[in-house]
Amino acid sequence: MRKILFIVEKEFKQIFRNVVLLRMMMIAPVMQLVLLSLAANFEVKNLKIAVVDQDHSTFSRRLVSKFQYIDNFKLTGFSPSYKLAEEQLLLDKIDIVLVIPAHFERDLYRDNRSGVQLMVNAIDGSKAGIASGYASTIIQDFNGDIRIENVPVRKGEVQQVDIVNQYWYNPRLEYRTFMVPGILFELLLLVGGLIAALNIVREKEMGTMEQLNVTPIQKYEFILGKLIPFVVIGLVQFTLGLIVAKFIFRVPMEGSLLLLYVFALLFLILCVGLGLLISTISDTMQQAMFVAFFMLVLFILLSGLFSPTENMPQWAQWLDTINPLKYIIEVARNTMLKGSTFADVRSHFFALLAIALAINGLAIWRYRKTV
């Protein structure tokens, strides 16, 4: 135990002596949390829409006016021809073209049906899907209005189903409320895994690792001595992140704070263990950085931070069973927003525990005391 404390003391002195590293570990994650949470937003606004009105009727003007008063759309004007509108779409000057055909109003009166065309710029598939959904809803609303006006019905004959939506756990549908818990743990993975790996490989390059190797320190003592300081610093970062989430982004804390810290501690042990494992297979800082970058990007993209894991291909879902970031993001969202208890997330705890034991076991096995 005494040897471990000496290594911990040496690590803290080394970290506090490196001012740049200390700033990176304490200030950079908080800044990244604020900036990423503000920037990561899938809400679609100010969609530029142009109209090709080939009917010039009352109904066509009413349909166009519905788009003018919705914040999500910005009417850029009327295009005189279909071809010109297509060129504007090609040049990315507009996002959507609404084509109202000739005899639109006449067909609605005479045949009780007509059609309009939507051309949507679908380079960004997600944005195109959301934009198309918004536009379709507006057109359906217009269709409902004119049906009520033109179909003669007596009072009380129109039967409607009123839909009342209740949004649980995020009643205002705040995107930041959903994203901040995930980004918080993503940054812990980046800092805990990457900086721990670089710190040890740097010692290899400087030769101080060889001095440690000639001492009678056991493998587990060395790993624990390296692991403890980064876990402690990671918990401080986590606390700062929680303060930012609570007081700047107003993210609710419905569940147990103690439960969240237990999971944060386990996740940090896993992250620092991953950094130690990377350091054992890397001889230079460049190698460590590339290996860490490869693994961290995979973890982040498959974690469900930006898109639901259920929508991923089956092979990706199988790969996700060993992705610690996936489990901790689910725990953070469920605990902070839903108030989940340990019983609700115990399967995540055991999965993270198994991954942490496997990674740290590999790190101890891979560490060799060579001079």
mmCIF file of C-alpha atoms in Angstrom:
data_model
loop_
_atom_site.group_PDB
_atom_site.id
_atom_site.type_symbol
_atom_site.label_atom_id
_atom_site.label_comp_id
_atom_site.label_asym_id
_atom_site.label_seq_id
_atom_site.Cartn_x
_atom_site.Cartn_y
_atom_site.Cartn_z
ATOM 1 C CA MET A 1 0.000 0.000 0.000
ATOM 2 C CA ARG A 2 2.884 2.335 0.873
ATOM 3 C CA LYS A 3 4.430 1.834 -2.549
ATOM 4 C CA ILE A 4 1.128 2.641 -4.228
ATOM 5 C CA LEU A 5 0.844 5.873 -2.224
ATOM 6 C CA PHE A 6 4.361 6.874 -3.305
ATOM 7 C CA ILE A 7 3.452 6.336 -6.965
ATOM 8 C CA VAL A 8 0.202 8.289 -6.489
ATOM 9 C CA GLU A 9 2.138 11.153 -4.871
ATOM 10 C CA LYS A 10 4.660 11.123 -7.712
ATOM 11 C CA GLU A 11 1.871 11.176 -10.321
ATOM 12 C CA PHE A 12 0.097 14.118 -8.685
ATOM 13 C CA LYS A 13 3.348 16.081 -8.453
ATOM 14 C CA GLN A 14 4.068 15.322 -12.090
ATOM 15 C CA ILE A 15 0.573 16.404 -13.189
ATOM 16 C CA PHE A 16 0.559 19.623 -11.138
ATOM 17 C CA ARG A 17 4.028 20.483 -12.438
ATOM 18 C CA ASN A 18 2.761 20.267 -16.019
ATOM 19 C CA VAL A 19 0.597 23.388 -16.234
ATOM 20 C CA VAL A 20 -0.533 22.757 -19.808
ATOM 21 C CA LEU A 21 -1.678 19.224 -19.005
ATOM 22 C CA LEU A 22 -3.467 20.421 -15.881
ATOM 23 C CA ARG A 23 -5.352 23.081 -17.841
ATOM 24 C CA MET A 24 -6.265 20.531 -20.498
ATOM 25 C CA MET A 25 -7.663 18.193 -17.889
ATOM 26 C CA MET A 26 -9.574 20.744 -15.827
ATOM 27 C CA ILE A 27 -10.687 23.577 -18.110
ATOM 28 C CA ALA A 28 -10.847 22.094 -21.604
ATOM 29 C CA PRO A 29 -13.548 19.476 -20.806
ATOM 30 C CA VAL A 30 -15.825 22.115 -19.262
ATOM 31 C CA MET A 31 -15.406 24.376 -22.289
ATOM 32 C CA GLN A 32 -16.028 21.432 -24.615
ATOM 33 C CA LEU A 33 -19.155 20.456 -22.690
ATOM 34 C CA VAL A 34 -20.570 23.981 -23.027
ATOM 35 C CA LEU A 35 -19.634 24.390 -26.703
ATOM 36 C CA LEU A 36 -20.666 20.899 -27.834
ATOM 37 C CA SER A 37 -23.975 21.081 -25.996
ATOM 38 C CA LEU A 38 -24.777 24.433 -27.575
ATOM 39 C CA ALA A 39 -23.672 23.312 -31.049
ATOM 40 C CA ALA A 40 -25.168 19.798 -31.105
ATOM 41 C CA ASN A 41 -28.724 20.528 -32.165
ATOM 42 C CA PHE A 42 -30.833 18.513 -34.573
ATOM 43 C CA GLU A 43 -33.690 21.005 -34.636
ATOM 44 C CA VAL A 44 -34.390 22.137 -38.211
ATOM 45 C CA LYS A 45 -35.214 25.820 -38.624
ATOM 46 C CA ASN A 46 -35.225 28.415 -41.387
ATOM 47 C CA LEU A 47 -35.798 25.945 -44.197
ATOM 48 C CA LYS A 48 -35.679 27.949 -47.404
ATOM 49 C CA ILE A 49 -38.706 27.187 -49.528
ATOM 50 C CA ALA A 50 -39.584 28.401 -53.024
ATOM 51 C CA VAL A 51 -43.009 28.036 -54.637
ATOM 52 C CA VAL A 52 -43.876 27.263 -58.240
ATOM 53 C CA ASP A 53 -47.514 28.350 -58.393
ATOM 54 C CA GLN A 54 -49.010 27.244 -61.713
ATOM 55 C CA ASP A 55 -52.590 27.784 -60.550
ATOM 56 C CA HIS A 56 -52.632 31.339 -59.100
ATOM 57 C CA SER A 57 -55.906 30.631 -57.326
ATOM 58 C CA THR A 58 -57.300 31.424 -53.902
ATOM 59 C CA PHE A 59 -56.541 27.947 -52.657
ATOM 60 C CA SER A 60 -52.940 28.027 -53.866
ATOM 61 C CA ARG A 61 -52.370 31.355 -52.083
ATOM 62 C CA ARG A 62 -53.917 29.988 -48.892
ATOM 63 C CA LEU A 63 -51.638 26.971 -49.019
ATOM 64 C CA VAL A 64 -48.558 29.158 -49.499
ATOM 65 C CA SER A 65 -49.600 31.474 -46.659
ATOM 66 C CA LYS A 66 -49.550 28.541 -44.234
ATOM 67 C CA PHE A 67 -45.818 28.171 -44.837
ATOM 68 C CA GLN A 68 -45.206 31.886 -44.267
ATOM 69 C CA TYR A 69 -46.250 31.842 -40.626
ATOM 70 C CA ILE A 70 -44.257 28.796 -39.494
ATOM 71 C CA ASP A 71 -40.855 29.496 -37.927
ATOM 72 C CA ASN A 72 -39.303 26.421 -39.479
ATOM 73 C CA PHE A 73 -39.795 27.780 -43.005
ATOM 74 C CA LYS A 74 -38.503 30.867 -44.733
ATOM 75 C CA LEU A 75 -40.290 31.645 -47.988
ATOM 76 C CA THR A 76 -37.679 32.874 -50.461
ATOM 77 C CA GLY A 77 -40.215 33.743 -53.152
ATOM 78 C CA PHE A 78 -42.083 32.428 -56.150
ATOM 79 C CA SER A 79 -40.253 30.790 -59.019
ATOM 80 C CA PRO A 80 -41.686 31.399 -62.498
ATOM 81 C CA SER A 81 -40.850 27.920 -63.760
ATOM 82 C CA TYR A 82 -40.168 24.399 -62.570
ATOM 83 C CA LYS A 83 -36.768 24.366 -64.267
ATOM 84 C CA LEU A 84 -35.590 27.569 -62.559
ATOM 85 C CA ALA A 85 -36.632 26.219 -59.163
ATOM 86 C CA GLU A 86 -34.717 23.019 -59.864
ATOM 87 C CA GLU A 87 -31.595 25.054 -60.648
ATOM 88 C CA GLN A 88 -31.926 26.937 -57.336
ATOM 89 C CA LEU A 89 -32.221 23.596 -55.546
ATOM 90 C CA LEU A 90 -29.101 22.367 -57.344
ATOM 91 C CA LEU A 91 -27.155 25.479 -56.253
ATOM 92 C CA ASP A 92 -28.242 24.972 -52.601
ATOM 93 C CA LYS A 93 -30.038 28.325 -52.597
ATOM 94 C CA ILE A 94 -33.225 26.668 -51.377
ATOM 95 C CA ASP A 95 -34.067 23.515 -49.410
ATOM 96 C CA ILE A 96 -37.582 22.739 -50.635
ATOM 97 C CA VAL A 97 -39.650 23.511 -53.743
ATOM 98 C CA LEU A 98 -43.429 23.408 -53.489
ATOM 99 C CA VAL A 99 -45.012 22.879 -56.903
ATOM 100 C CA ILE A 100 -48.737 23.677 -57.112
ATOM 101 C CA PRO A 101 -50.063 22.376 -60.449
ATOM 102 C CA ALA A 102 -52.477 24.153 -62.774
ATOM 103 C CA HIS A 103 -56.203 23.589 -62.052
ATOM 104 C CA PHE A 104 -55.375 22.841 -58.412
ATOM 105 C CA GLU A 105 -58.458 24.656 -57.104
ATOM 106 C CA ARG A 106 -60.744 23.424 -59.900
ATOM 107 C CA ASP A 107 -59.791 19.791 -59.297
ATOM 108 C CA LEU A 108 -60.391 20.138 -55.595
ATOM 109 C CA TYR A 109 -63.910 21.513 -56.239
ATOM 110 C CA ARG A 110 -64.817 19.190 -59.114
ATOM 111 C CA ASP A 111 -63.080 15.911 -58.289
ATOM 112 C CA ASN A 112 -62.603 16.445 -54.560
ATOM 113 C CA ARG A 113 -58.921 15.631 -54.959
ATOM 114 C CA SER A 114 -55.728 17.172 -56.293
ATOM 115 C CA GLY A 115 -52.009 16.956 -55.644
ATOM 116 C CA VAL A 116 -48.946 19.058 -55.011
ATOM 117 C CA GLN A 117 -45.270 18.176 -55.451
ATOM 118 C CA LEU A 118 -42.482 18.650 -52.912
ATOM 119 C CA MET A 119 -38.876 18.611 -54.095
ATOM 120 C CA VAL A 120 -36.549 18.325 -51.108
ATOM 121 C CA ASN A 121 -32.767 18.694 -51.058
ATOM 122 C CA ALA A 122 -31.838 15.310 -49.541
ATOM 123 C CA ILE A 123 -28.034 15.542 -49.367
ATOM 124 C CA ASP A 124 -28.539 15.624 -45.600
ATOM 125 C CA GLY A 125 -30.980 12.730 -45.224
ATOM 126 C CA SER A 126 -31.994 13.549 -41.638
ATOM 127 C CA LYS A 127 -32.692 17.183 -42.422
ATOM 128 C CA ALA A 128 -34.618 16.217 -45.575
ATOM 129 C CA GLY A 129 -36.789 13.745 -43.663
ATOM 130 C CA ILE A 130 -37.648 16.299 -40.980
ATOM 131 C CA ALA A 131 -38.310 19.034 -43.570
ATOM 132 C CA SER A 132 -40.553 16.741 -45.592
ATOM 133 C CA GLY A 133 -42.462 15.787 -42.437
ATOM 134 C CA TYR A 134 -43.034 19.426 -41.495
ATOM 135 C CA ALA A 135 -44.248 20.297 -45.008
ATOM 136 C CA SER A 136 -46.553 17.262 -45.218
ATOM 137 C CA THR A 137 -48.142 18.184 -41.886
ATOM 138 C CA ILE A 138 -48.870 21.718 -43.129
ATOM 139 C CA ILE A 139 -50.403 20.412 -46.362
ATOM 140 C CA GLN A 140 -52.564 17.926 -44.456
ATOM 141 C CA ASP A 141 -53.729 20.750 -42.194
ATOM 142 C CA PHE A 142 -54.670 22.805 -45.257
ATOM 143 C CA ASN A 143 -56.491 19.789 -46.689
ATOM 144 C CA GLY A 144 -58.491 19.379 -43.486
ATOM 145 C CA ASP A 145 -59.496 23.046 -43.475
ATOM 146 C CA ILE A 146 -60.878 23.071 -47.011
ATOM 147 C CA ARG A 147 -62.731 19.784 -46.497
ATOM 148 C CA ILE A 148 -64.593 21.212 -43.526
ATOM 149 C CA GLU A 149 -65.387 24.382 -45.497
ATOM 150 C CA ASN A 150 -66.614 22.685 -48.663
ATOM 151 C CA VAL A 151 -68.296 19.471 -47.544
ATOM 152 C CA PRO A 152 -71.799 20.316 -46.254
ATOM 153 C CA VAL A 153 -72.235 18.800 -42.829
ATOM 154 C CA ARG A 154 -74.613 19.580 -40.048
ATOM 155 C CA LYS A 155 -73.370 20.695 -36.681
ATOM 156 C CA GLY A 156 -72.320 17.715 -34.603
ATOM 157 C CA GLU A 157 -71.787 15.400 -37.583
ATOM 158 C CA VAL A 158 -68.066 15.987 -37.869
ATOM 159 C CA GLN A 159 -66.331 13.435 -35.689
ATOM 160 C CA GLN A 160 -62.784 14.203 -34.720
ATOM 161 C CA VAL A 161 -60.233 12.493 -32.533
ATOM 162 C CA ASP A 162 -58.448 14.984 -30.314
ATOM 163 C CA ILE A 163 -54.855 13.970 -29.676
ATOM 164 C CA VAL A 164 -53.275 15.274 -26.483
ATOM 165 C CA ASN A 165 -49.525 14.681 -26.309
ATOM 166 C CA GLN A 166 -47.762 14.253 -23.005
ATOM 167 C CA TYR A 167 -43.978 14.293 -23.241
ATOM 168 C CA TRP A 168 -42.555 12.502 -20.254
ATOM 169 C CA TYR A 169 -39.074 13.067 -18.806
ATOM 170 C CA ASN A 170 -38.360 15.937 -21.209
ATOM 171 C CA PRO A 171 -41.664 17.852 -21.399
ATOM 172 C CA ARG A 172 -40.304 20.795 -23.394
ATOM 173 C CA LEU A 173 -38.501 18.510 -25.849
ATOM 174 C CA GLU A 174 -35.243 20.310 -25.077
ATOM 175 C CA TYR A 175 -32.517 18.813 -27.224
ATOM 176 C CA ARG A 176 -29.810 19.905 -24.797
ATOM 177 C CA THR A 177 -31.500 18.042 -21.944
ATOM 178 C CA PHE A 178 -31.084 14.883 -24.008
ATOM 179 C CA MET A 179 -27.525 15.577 -25.201
ATOM 180 C CA VAL A 180 -25.718 17.009 -22.158
ATOM 181 C CA PRO A 181 -25.624 13.768 -20.061
ATOM 182 C CA GLY A 182 -24.161 11.895 -23.036
ATOM 183 C CA ILE A 183 -21.564 14.551 -23.881
ATOM 184 C CA LEU A 184 -20.510 14.694 -20.216
ATOM 185 C CA PHE A 185 -19.454 11.026 -20.209
ATOM 186 C CA GLU A 186 -18.039 11.210 -23.713
ATOM 187 C CA LEU A 187 -15.573 13.839 -22.461
ATOM 188 C CA LEU A 188 -14.672 11.669 -19.468
ATOM 189 C CA LEU A 189 -13.780 8.878 -21.893
ATOM 190 C CA LEU A 190 -11.662 11.228 -23.995
ATOM 191 C CA VAL A 191 -9.801 12.721 -21.052
ATOM 192 C CA GLY A 192 -9.493 9.554 -18.964
ATOM 193 C CA GLY A 193 -8.446 7.270 -21.802
ATOM 194 C CA LEU A 194 -6.348 9.533 -23.992
ATOM 195 C CA ILE A 195 -4.450 11.549 -21.381
ATOM 196 C CA ALA A 196 -3.662 8.496 -19.251
ATOM 197 C CA ALA A 197 -2.209 6.727 -22.296
ATOM 198 C CA LEU A 198 -0.167 9.748 -23.406
ATOM 199 C CA ASN A 199 1.122 10.388 -19.886
ATOM 200 C CA ILE A 200 2.587 6.884 -19.512
ATOM 201 C CA VAL A 201 4.004 6.726 -23.048
ATOM 202 C CA ARG A 202 5.642 10.098 -22.427
ATOM 203 C CA GLU A 203 7.408 8.549 -19.435
ATOM 204 C CA LYS A 204 8.619 5.770 -21.720
ATOM 205 C CA GLU A 205 10.067 8.312 -24.120
ATOM 206 C CA MET A 206 11.708 10.314 -21.309
ATOM 207 C CA GLY A 207 13.196 7.196 -19.720
ATOM 208 C CA THR A 208 11.587 7.616 -16.284
ATOM 209 C CA MET A 209 9.667 4.400 -16.826
ATOM 210 C CA GLU A 210 12.943 2.467 -16.823
ATOM 211 C CA GLN A 211 13.757 3.896 -13.394
ATOM 212 C CA LEU A 212 10.422 2.598 -12.098
ATOM 213 C CA ASN A 213 11.043 -0.795 -13.659
ATOM 214 C CA VAL A 214 14.228 -1.367 -11.662
ATOM 215 C CA THR A 215 12.369 -0.832 -8.383
ATOM 216 C CA PRO A 216 10.667 -3.738 -6.534
ATOM 217 C CA ILE A 217 7.177 -2.498 -7.500
ATOM 218 C CA GLN A 218 4.651 -5.173 -8.442
ATOM 219 C CA LYS A 219 2.570 -4.953 -11.590
ATOM 220 C CA TYR A 220 -0.710 -4.319 -9.795
ATOM 221 C CA GLU A 221 0.931 -1.672 -7.588
ATOM 222 C CA PHE A 222 2.187 0.168 -10.643
ATOM 223 C CA ILE A 223 -1.227 0.009 -12.385
ATOM 224 C CA LEU A 224 -3.097 1.153 -9.259
ATOM 225 C CA GLY A 225 -0.610 3.951 -8.645
ATOM 226 C CA LYS A 226 -1.096 5.199 -12.193
ATOM 227 C CA LEU A 227 -4.864 4.692 -12.154
ATOM 228 C CA ILE A 228 -5.836 6.428 -8.897
ATOM 229 C CA PRO A 229 -4.694 10.028 -9.721
ATOM 230 C CA PHE A 230 -6.518 10.074 -13.067
ATOM 231 C CA VAL A 231 -9.677 8.657 -11.496
ATOM 232 C CA VAL A 232 -9.592 11.355 -8.786
ATOM 233 C CA ILE A 233 -9.065 14.111 -11.372
ATOM 234 C CA GLY A 234 -11.802 12.572 -13.526
ATOM 235 C CA LEU A 235 -14.252 12.756 -10.618
ATOM 236 C CA VAL A 236 -13.417 16.445 -10.166
ATOM 237 C CA GLN A 237 -14.083 16.976 -13.883
ATOM 238 C CA PHE A 238 -17.336 15.072 -13.564
ATOM 239 C CA THR A 239 -18.424 17.314 -10.681
ATOM 240 C CA LEU A 240 -17.638 20.444 -12.709
ATOM 241 C CA GLY A 241 -19.596 18.979 -15.636
ATOM 242 C CA LEU A 242 -22.607 18.271 -13.424
ATOM 243 C CA ILE A 243 -22.544 21.868 -12.145
ATOM 244 C CA VAL A 244 -22.506 23.147 -15.740
ATOM 245 C CA ALA A 245 -25.333 20.766 -16.703
ATOM 246 C CA LYS A 246 -27.464 21.827 -13.753
ATOM 247 C CA PHE A 247 -26.939 25.580 -13.651
ATOM 248 C CA ILE A 248 -26.236 26.479 -17.280
ATOM 249 C CA PHE A 249 -28.299 23.940 -19.231
ATOM 250 C CA ARG A 250 -30.937 23.329 -16.538
ATOM 251 C CA VAL A 251 -30.742 19.569 -16.939
ATOM 252 C CA PRO A 252 -32.956 17.967 -14.254
ATOM 253 C CA MET A 253 -31.555 15.570 -11.688
ATOM 254 C CA GLU A 254 -34.459 13.249 -10.929
ATOM 255 C CA GLY A 255 -32.433 10.251 -9.770
ATOM 256 C CA SER A 256 -29.831 9.611 -7.086
ATOM 257 C CA LEU A 257 -26.657 11.680 -7.276
ATOM 258 C CA LEU A 258 -24.824 8.958 -5.334
ATOM 259 C CA LEU A 259 -25.830 6.361 -7.949
ATOM 260 C CA LEU A 260 -24.507 8.617 -10.682
ATOM 261 C CA TYR A 261 -21.166 9.001 -8.879
ATOM 262 C CA VAL A 262 -20.898 5.224 -8.401
ATOM 263 C CA PHE A 263 -21.292 4.738 -12.137
ATOM 264 C CA ALA A 264 -18.914 7.637 -12.868
ATOM 265 C CA LEU A 265 -16.262 6.018 -10.633
ATOM 266 C CA LEU A 266 -16.659 2.652 -12.364
ATOM 267 C CA PHE A 267 -16.567 4.278 -15.791
ATOM 268 C CA LEU A 268 -13.420 6.258 -14.946
ATOM 269 C CA ILE A 269 -11.642 3.108 -13.728
ATOM 270 C CA LEU A 270 -12.562 1.564 -17.067
ATOM 271 C CA CYS A 271 -11.393 4.610 -19.076
ATOM 272 C CA VAL A 272 -8.048 4.940 -17.299
ATOM 273 C CA GLY A 273 -7.565 1.170 -17.626
ATOM 274 C CA LEU A 274 -8.127 1.566 -21.360
ATOM 275 C CA GLY A 275 -5.483 4.301 -21.420
ATOM 276 C CA LEU A 276 -3.049 2.045 -19.535
ATOM 277 C CA LEU A 277 -3.747 -0.802 -21.967
ATOM 278 C CA ILE A 278 -3.078 1.484 -24.940
ATOM 279 C CA SER A 279 0.176 2.620 -23.337
ATOM 280 C CA THR A 280 1.371 -0.987 -23.029
ATOM 281 C CA ILE A 281 1.073 -1.583 -26.769
ATOM 282 C CA SER A 282 2.512 1.795 -27.835
ATOM 283 C CA ASP A 283 6.159 2.845 -27.856
ATOM 284 C CA THR A 284 5.673 6.467 -28.884
ATOM 285 C CA MET A 285 3.093 9.187 -28.216
ATOM 286 C CA GLN A 286 2.126 9.183 -31.905
ATOM 287 C CA GLN A 287 1.301 5.493 -31.774
ATOM 288 C CA ALA A 288 -0.698 5.932 -28.574
ATOM 289 C CA MET A 289 -2.602 8.866 -30.036
ATOM 290 C CA PHE A 290 -3.591 7.000 -33.197
ATOM 291 C CA VAL A 291 -4.675 3.854 -31.321
ATOM 292 C CA ALA A 292 -6.673 5.930 -28.831
ATOM 293 C CA PHE A 293 -8.221 8.008 -31.614
ATOM 294 C CA PHE A 294 -9.289 4.849 -33.492
ATOM 295 C CA MET A 295 -10.941 3.295 -30.441
ATOM 296 C CA LEU A 296 -12.553 6.448 -29.078
ATOM 297 C CA VAL A 297 -14.124 7.409 -32.403
ATOM 298 C CA LEU A 298 -15.604 3.901 -32.711
ATOM 299 C CA PHE A 299 -16.979 4.080 -29.178
ATOM 300 C CA ILE A 300 -18.531 7.522 -29.725
ATOM 301 C CA LEU A 301 -20.127 6.770 -33.120
ATOM 302 C CA LEU A 302 -21.634 3.484 -31.895
ATOM 303 C CA SER A 303 -22.695 4.791 -28.482
ATOM 304 C CA GLY A 304 -26.131 6.113 -29.396
ATOM 305 C CA LEU A 305 -25.113 9.659 -28.520
ATOM 306 C CA PHE A 306 -26.283 11.005 -31.879
ATOM 307 C CA SER A 307 -28.576 8.262 -33.210
ATOM 308 C CA PRO A 308 -30.480 5.401 -31.527
ATOM 309 C CA THR A 309 -28.517 2.158 -31.367
ATOM 310 C CA GLU A 310 -31.713 0.223 -32.196
ATOM 311 C CA ASN A 311 -31.610 1.695 -35.715
ATOM 312 C CA MET A 312 -28.070 0.449 -36.368
ATOM 313 C CA PRO A 313 -27.320 -2.725 -38.380
ATOM 314 C CA GLN A 314 -27.300 -6.001 -36.476
ATOM 315 C CA TRP A 315 -23.498 -6.344 -36.638
ATOM 316 C CA ALA A 316 -23.135 -2.859 -35.101
ATOM 317 C CA GLN A 317 -25.518 -3.798 -32.288
ATOM 318 C CA TRP A 318 -23.439 -6.909 -31.548
ATOM 319 C CA LEU A 319 -20.286 -4.769 -31.523
ATOM 320 C CA ASP A 320 -22.042 -2.389 -29.165
ATOM 321 C CA THR A 321 -22.267 -5.036 -26.454
ATOM 322 C CA ILE A 322 -18.616 -4.264 -25.598
ATOM 323 C CA ASN A 323 -18.981 -0.497 -25.960
ATOM 324 C CA PRO A 324 -18.819 1.030 -22.441
ATOM 325 C CA LEU A 325 -19.946 4.454 -23.646
ATOM 326 C CA LYS A 326 -23.280 3.014 -24.799
ATOM 327 C CA TYR A 327 -24.063 1.679 -21.303
ATOM 328 C CA ILE A 328 -22.984 4.776 -19.395
ATOM 329 C CA ILE A 329 -24.930 7.160 -21.670
ATOM 330 C CA GLU A 330 -28.102 5.121 -21.119
ATOM 331 C CA VAL A 331 -27.479 5.157 -17.365
ATOM 332 C CA ALA A 332 -26.851 8.924 -17.319
ATOM 333 C CA ARG A 333 -30.004 9.740 -19.295
ATOM 334 C CA ASN A 334 -32.186 7.325 -17.324
ATOM 335 C CA THR A 335 -30.872 8.433 -13.935
ATOM 336 C CA MET A 336 -30.867 12.171 -14.568
ATOM 337 C CA LEU A 337 -34.089 12.453 -16.578
ATOM 338 C CA LYS A 338 -36.223 9.480 -15.475
ATOM 339 C CA GLY A 339 -35.000 8.992 -11.913
ATOM 340 C CA SER A 340 -34.024 5.356 -12.488
ATOM 341 C CA THR A 341 -32.761 3.397 -9.484
ATOM 342 C CA PHE A 342 -29.954 0.830 -9.259
ATOM 343 C CA ALA A 343 -32.478 -1.961 -9.851
ATOM 344 C CA ASP A 344 -33.390 -0.363 -13.186
ATOM 345 C CA VAL A 345 -29.785 -0.087 -14.389
ATOM 346 C CA ARG A 346 -28.093 -3.013 -12.652
ATOM 347 C CA SER A 347 -27.579 -4.861 -15.945
ATOM 348 C CA HIS A 348 -25.594 -1.816 -17.149
ATOM 349 C CA PHE A 349 -23.543 -1.878 -13.927
ATOM 350 C CA PHE A 350 -22.543 -5.511 -14.369
ATOM 351 C CA ALA A 351 -21.765 -4.986 -18.055
ATOM 352 C CA LEU A 352 -19.491 -2.023 -17.226
ATOM 353 C CA LEU A 353 -17.911 -3.971 -14.359
ATOM 354 C CA ALA A 354 -17.131 -6.900 -16.667
ATOM 355 C CA ILE A 355 -15.589 -4.611 -19.307
ATOM 356 C CA ALA A 356 -13.566 -2.732 -16.650
ATOM 357 C CA LEU A 357 -12.200 -5.989 -15.168
ATOM 358 C CA ALA A 358 -11.326 -7.291 -18.631
ATOM 359 C CA ILE A 359 -9.543 -4.097 -19.730
ATOM 360 C CA ASN A 360 -7.630 -3.583 -16.488
ATOM 361 C CA GLY A 361 -6.739 -7.295 -16.365
ATOM 362 C CA LEU A 362 -5.337 -7.046 -19.892
ATOM 363 C CA ALA A 363 -3.402 -3.901 -18.934
ATOM 364 C CA ILE A 364 -1.797 -5.674 -15.946
ATOM 365 C CA TRP A 365 -1.030 -8.727 -18.084
ATOM 366 C CA ARG A 366 0.464 -6.640 -20.893
ATOM 367 C CA TYR A 367 2.644 -4.497 -18.589
ATOM 368 C CA ARG A 368 6.161 -5.832 -18.599
ATOM 369 C CA LYS A 369 8.988 -4.573 -16.437
ATOM 370 C CA THR A 370 11.774 -4.356 -18.981
ATOM 371 C CA VAL A 371 14.790 -2.051 -19.038
#
